[in-house]
Amino acid sequence: MNKPLFICLEGLDGSGKTTQAKLLSESLQGVYTREPSDLPIGKLIRQYLQKLEIDIGHHSFQLMYAADRGEHVKKEILDNLKINKSVVTDRYFFSSIAFGVAMGLDFDWLNQINRYFPLPDFCFYLDTPIDLCLKRINIRIGNQTRELFEKKEILRKVADSYQKIIENYEKIASIHPNLSQGSKLYKINGNQTMEKINQDILEIININHVQF
């Protein structure tokens, strides 16, 4: 590969983004990572999402995400790019904007608190039908309690927020540092086979003159 790539996969819970992020990291012989991260603050966030035992407001919750992201960018993204390893992250600051807006927070405020985090070379949003996402969530969790963002009414709001991100991508990107000459967001049809989605993503990367 000519240069290491920084790529993020976005989508609703159950959209298939985790599977695609792992497949893509293997194709690039790179590093798979995720948000919330597996670092200390990320573990606190996961505890909250799973058990809902910590009573904090939505603004404070998003500031926790930003704090985790700061560590994640430094220790797992930039450090790997410096040693010529491509990085594929399962969620990035676009998730904070999408889920934060769905919880009633201001779009511009969410972008501002994440403004120091670099843009990915590519961001792929898996546009997967909500009912399919819910079906996958039900298979995954069985009778377990749903996490905060795994309910249908919230998923609908998050899907609307992602559409706003797609429509305003240039505005979002304008205040973030750019590691390369460009940063692009692509909407991928998530209602396809796992193999076809992976193929679509790789074709987009190849068309943009990235050599494997």
Short mmCIF file of C-alpha atoms in Angstrom, two decimals:
data_model
loop_
_atom_site.label_atom_id
_atom_site.label_comp_id
_atom_site.label_asym_id
_atom_site.label_seq_id
_atom_site.Cartn_x
_atom_site.Cartn_y
_atom_site.Cartn_z
CA MET A 1 0.00 0.00 0.00
CA ASN A 2 1.29 3.49 -0.82
CA LYS A 3 0.14 5.02 2.46
CA PRO A 4 -1.67 3.85 5.55
CA LEU A 5 -5.38 4.63 5.58
CA PHE A 6 -7.60 5.82 8.38
CA ILE A 7 -11.16 4.57 7.81
CA CYS A 8 -14.28 4.57 9.94
CA LEU A 9 -17.46 2.50 9.69
CA GLU A 10 -20.69 4.05 10.89
CA GLY A 11 -24.27 2.87 11.22
CA LEU A 12 -27.06 1.92 13.56
CA ASP A 13 -26.58 -0.84 16.11
CA GLY A 14 -27.21 -4.05 14.19
CA SER A 15 -26.30 -2.47 10.84
CA GLY A 16 -23.39 -4.85 10.23
CA LYS A 17 -20.68 -2.21 10.64
CA THR A 18 -18.62 -4.25 13.14
CA THR A 19 -18.44 -7.21 10.76
CA GLN A 20 -17.46 -4.92 7.88
CA ALA A 21 -14.86 -3.06 9.95
CA LYS A 22 -13.18 -6.34 10.84
CA LEU A 23 -13.29 -7.61 7.25
CA LEU A 24 -11.84 -4.36 5.96
CA SER A 25 -9.03 -4.29 8.50
CA GLU A 26 -8.09 -7.81 7.38
CA SER A 27 -8.14 -6.79 3.71
CA LEU A 28 -5.86 -3.84 4.46
CA GLN A 29 -3.69 -5.93 6.80
CA GLY A 30 -4.32 -3.16 9.27
CA VAL A 31 -5.62 -2.61 12.78
CA TYR A 32 -9.25 -2.97 13.92
CA THR A 33 -10.36 -0.70 16.72
CA ARG A 34 -13.64 0.63 18.06
CA GLU A 35 -15.44 3.31 20.03
CA PRO A 36 -16.11 3.35 22.87
CA SER A 37 -12.53 2.13 23.09
CA ASP A 38 -11.10 -0.59 25.30
CA LEU A 39 -9.16 2.08 27.21
CA PRO A 40 -10.19 3.09 30.78
CA ILE A 41 -12.75 5.80 29.89
CA GLY A 42 -14.19 3.66 27.12
CA LYS A 43 -14.77 0.85 29.60
CA LEU A 44 -16.71 3.24 31.85
CA ILE A 45 -18.90 4.24 28.92
CA ARG A 46 -19.62 0.60 28.07
CA GLN A 47 -20.54 -0.05 31.70
CA TYR A 48 -23.05 2.79 31.54
CA LEU A 49 -24.53 1.64 28.25
CA GLN A 50 -24.94 -1.92 29.46
CA LYS A 51 -26.08 -1.42 33.05
CA LEU A 52 -27.37 2.17 33.11
CA GLU A 53 -26.11 2.45 36.69
CA ILE A 54 -24.47 5.86 36.26
CA ASP A 55 -26.90 8.79 36.30
CA ILE A 56 -25.33 11.51 34.14
CA GLY A 57 -26.77 14.07 31.74
CA HIS A 58 -26.47 13.80 27.97
CA HIS A 59 -23.96 16.67 27.75
CA SER A 60 -21.68 15.06 30.33
CA PHE A 61 -22.04 11.72 28.58
CA GLN A 62 -20.85 13.20 25.28
CA LEU A 63 -17.89 14.85 27.02
CA MET A 64 -16.96 11.39 28.32
CA TYR A 65 -17.03 10.13 24.73
CA ALA A 66 -14.77 13.01 23.64
CA ALA A 67 -12.33 12.23 26.46
CA ASP A 68 -12.22 8.57 25.43
CA ARG A 69 -11.79 9.60 21.80
CA GLY A 70 -8.78 11.73 22.69
CA GLU A 71 -7.00 8.69 24.12
CA HIS A 72 -8.21 6.48 21.29
CA VAL A 73 -6.93 8.84 18.57
CA LYS A 74 -3.51 9.18 20.19
CA LYS A 75 -2.84 5.61 21.31
CA GLU A 76 -4.64 3.47 18.74
CA ILE A 77 -5.09 5.57 15.60
CA LEU A 78 -2.20 8.01 15.18
CA ASP A 79 0.41 5.71 16.73
CA ASN A 80 -0.47 2.94 14.24
CA LEU A 81 -0.57 5.30 11.27
CA LYS A 82 2.94 6.48 12.21
CA ILE A 83 4.26 2.94 11.83
CA ASN A 84 2.52 2.59 8.44
CA LYS A 85 -0.40 0.53 9.70
CA SER A 86 -3.86 1.27 8.32
CA VAL A 87 -6.56 1.70 10.97
CA VAL A 88 -10.26 0.83 10.67
CA THR A 89 -12.41 2.09 13.52
CA ASP A 90 -15.86 0.77 14.34
CA ARG A 91 -17.53 4.16 15.10
CA TYR A 92 -15.90 7.59 15.40
CA PHE A 93 -17.00 11.14 16.25
CA PHE A 94 -19.80 10.90 13.66
CA SER A 95 -21.50 8.50 16.07
CA SER A 96 -21.34 11.11 18.83
CA ILE A 97 -23.03 13.63 16.55
CA ALA A 98 -25.69 11.17 15.37
CA PHE A 99 -26.58 9.72 18.76
CA GLY A 100 -26.20 13.07 20.54
CA VAL A 101 -28.62 14.81 18.18
CA ALA A 102 -31.04 11.90 18.64
CA MET A 103 -30.93 12.59 22.40
CA GLY A 104 -31.75 16.28 21.85
CA LEU A 105 -28.27 17.87 21.85
CA ASP A 106 -27.15 20.63 19.48
CA PHE A 107 -25.53 19.51 16.22
CA ASP A 108 -22.93 22.30 16.15
CA TRP A 109 -21.99 21.85 19.82
CA LEU A 110 -21.33 18.16 19.24
CA ASN A 111 -19.14 18.94 16.25
CA GLN A 112 -17.26 21.63 18.18
CA ILE A 113 -16.32 19.40 21.12
CA ASN A 114 -14.85 16.95 18.60
CA ARG A 115 -13.16 19.56 16.36
CA TYR A 116 -9.58 18.57 17.22
CA PHE A 117 -10.01 14.97 16.07
CA PRO A 118 -8.69 14.24 12.55
CA LEU A 119 -10.91 13.32 9.65
CA PRO A 120 -10.72 9.77 8.29
CA ASP A 121 -9.64 9.21 4.70
CA PHE A 122 -12.91 7.36 4.17
CA CYS A 123 -16.09 7.10 6.23
CA PHE A 124 -18.59 4.42 5.23
CA TYR A 125 -22.15 4.65 6.56
CA LEU A 126 -24.07 1.37 6.33
CA ASP A 127 -27.65 2.28 5.48
CA THR A 128 -29.46 -0.74 6.91
CA PRO A 129 -33.25 -0.94 7.45
CA ILE A 130 -34.23 -0.43 11.07
CA ASP A 131 -36.29 -3.63 11.23
CA LEU A 132 -33.29 -5.65 10.05
CA CYS A 133 -31.10 -3.96 12.66
CA LEU A 134 -33.62 -4.83 15.38
CA LYS A 135 -33.82 -8.44 14.18
CA ARG A 136 -30.05 -8.77 14.46
CA ILE A 137 -30.04 -7.11 17.90
CA ASN A 138 -32.71 -9.55 19.11
CA ILE A 139 -30.66 -12.52 17.89
CA ARG A 140 -27.53 -11.14 19.55
CA ILE A 141 -28.90 -10.27 22.97
CA GLY A 142 -31.73 -12.80 23.39
CA ASN A 143 -33.51 -12.06 26.65
CA GLN A 144 -30.85 -9.67 27.91
CA THR A 145 -31.71 -6.05 28.67
CA ARG A 146 -31.28 -3.76 25.69
CA GLU A 147 -28.57 -1.13 25.80
CA LEU A 148 -29.56 2.54 25.80
CA PHE A 149 -29.46 2.95 22.01
CA GLU A 150 -30.99 -0.40 21.00
CA LYS A 151 -34.64 0.68 21.06
CA LYS A 152 -36.67 1.24 17.90
CA GLU A 153 -37.76 4.82 18.61
CA ILE A 154 -34.17 5.89 19.29
CA LEU A 155 -32.85 4.06 16.24
CA ARG A 156 -35.26 6.03 14.05
CA LYS A 157 -33.98 9.30 15.48
CA VAL A 158 -30.36 8.19 15.04
CA ALA A 159 -31.02 7.25 11.40
CA ASP A 160 -32.43 10.76 10.82
CA SER A 161 -29.32 12.24 12.49
CA TYR A 162 -27.00 10.28 10.20
CA GLN A 163 -28.88 11.65 7.21
CA LYS A 164 -28.22 15.16 8.52
CA ILE A 165 -24.51 14.30 8.81
CA ILE A 166 -24.45 13.10 5.20
CA GLU A 167 -26.14 16.30 4.02
CA ASN A 168 -23.79 18.52 6.07
CA TYR A 169 -20.53 16.59 5.72
CA GLU A 170 -18.58 19.50 4.22
CA LYS A 171 -19.64 21.76 7.10
CA ILE A 172 -18.56 19.15 9.63
CA ALA A 173 -15.25 18.49 7.88
CA SER A 174 -14.37 22.18 7.61
CA ILE A 175 -13.30 22.49 11.27
CA HIS A 176 -11.38 19.20 11.61
CA PRO A 177 -7.70 18.59 10.85
CA ASN A 178 -7.20 16.53 7.70
CA LEU A 179 -4.48 13.88 7.59
CA SER A 180 -4.59 13.61 3.79
CA GLN A 181 -5.70 15.69 0.82
CA GLY A 182 -9.32 14.71 1.15
CA SER A 183 -11.92 13.03 3.30
CA LYS A 184 -15.04 11.41 1.90
CA LEU A 185 -18.22 9.91 3.30
CA TYR A 186 -20.06 7.18 1.40
CA LYS A 187 -23.49 5.69 2.06
CA ILE A 188 -23.46 1.92 1.47
CA ASN A 189 -26.56 -0.23 1.02
CA GLY A 190 -26.55 -2.34 4.18
CA ASN A 191 -29.40 -4.56 2.97
CA GLN A 192 -27.03 -6.81 1.02
CA THR A 193 -24.94 -9.87 1.73
CA MET A 194 -21.88 -9.45 3.91
CA GLU A 195 -19.67 -10.28 0.92
CA LYS A 196 -21.34 -7.74 -1.39
CA ILE A 197 -21.03 -4.94 1.15
CA ASN A 198 -17.34 -5.71 1.61
CA GLN A 199 -16.89 -5.75 -2.16
CA ASP A 200 -18.63 -2.36 -2.53
CA ILE A 201 -16.36 -0.80 0.09
CA LEU A 202 -13.17 -2.19 -1.43
CA GLU A 203 -14.21 -1.02 -4.90
CA ILE A 204 -14.69 2.53 -3.64
CA ILE A 205 -11.24 2.50 -2.05
CA ASN A 206 -9.66 1.10 -5.22
CA ILE A 207 -11.41 3.61 -7.47
CA ASN A 208 -9.82 6.34 -5.40
CA HIS A 209 -6.41 5.06 -6.52
CA VAL A 210 -5.35 3.24 -3.37
CA GLN A 211 -3.09 0.35 -4.31
CA PHE A 212 -3.07 -2.85 -2.27
#
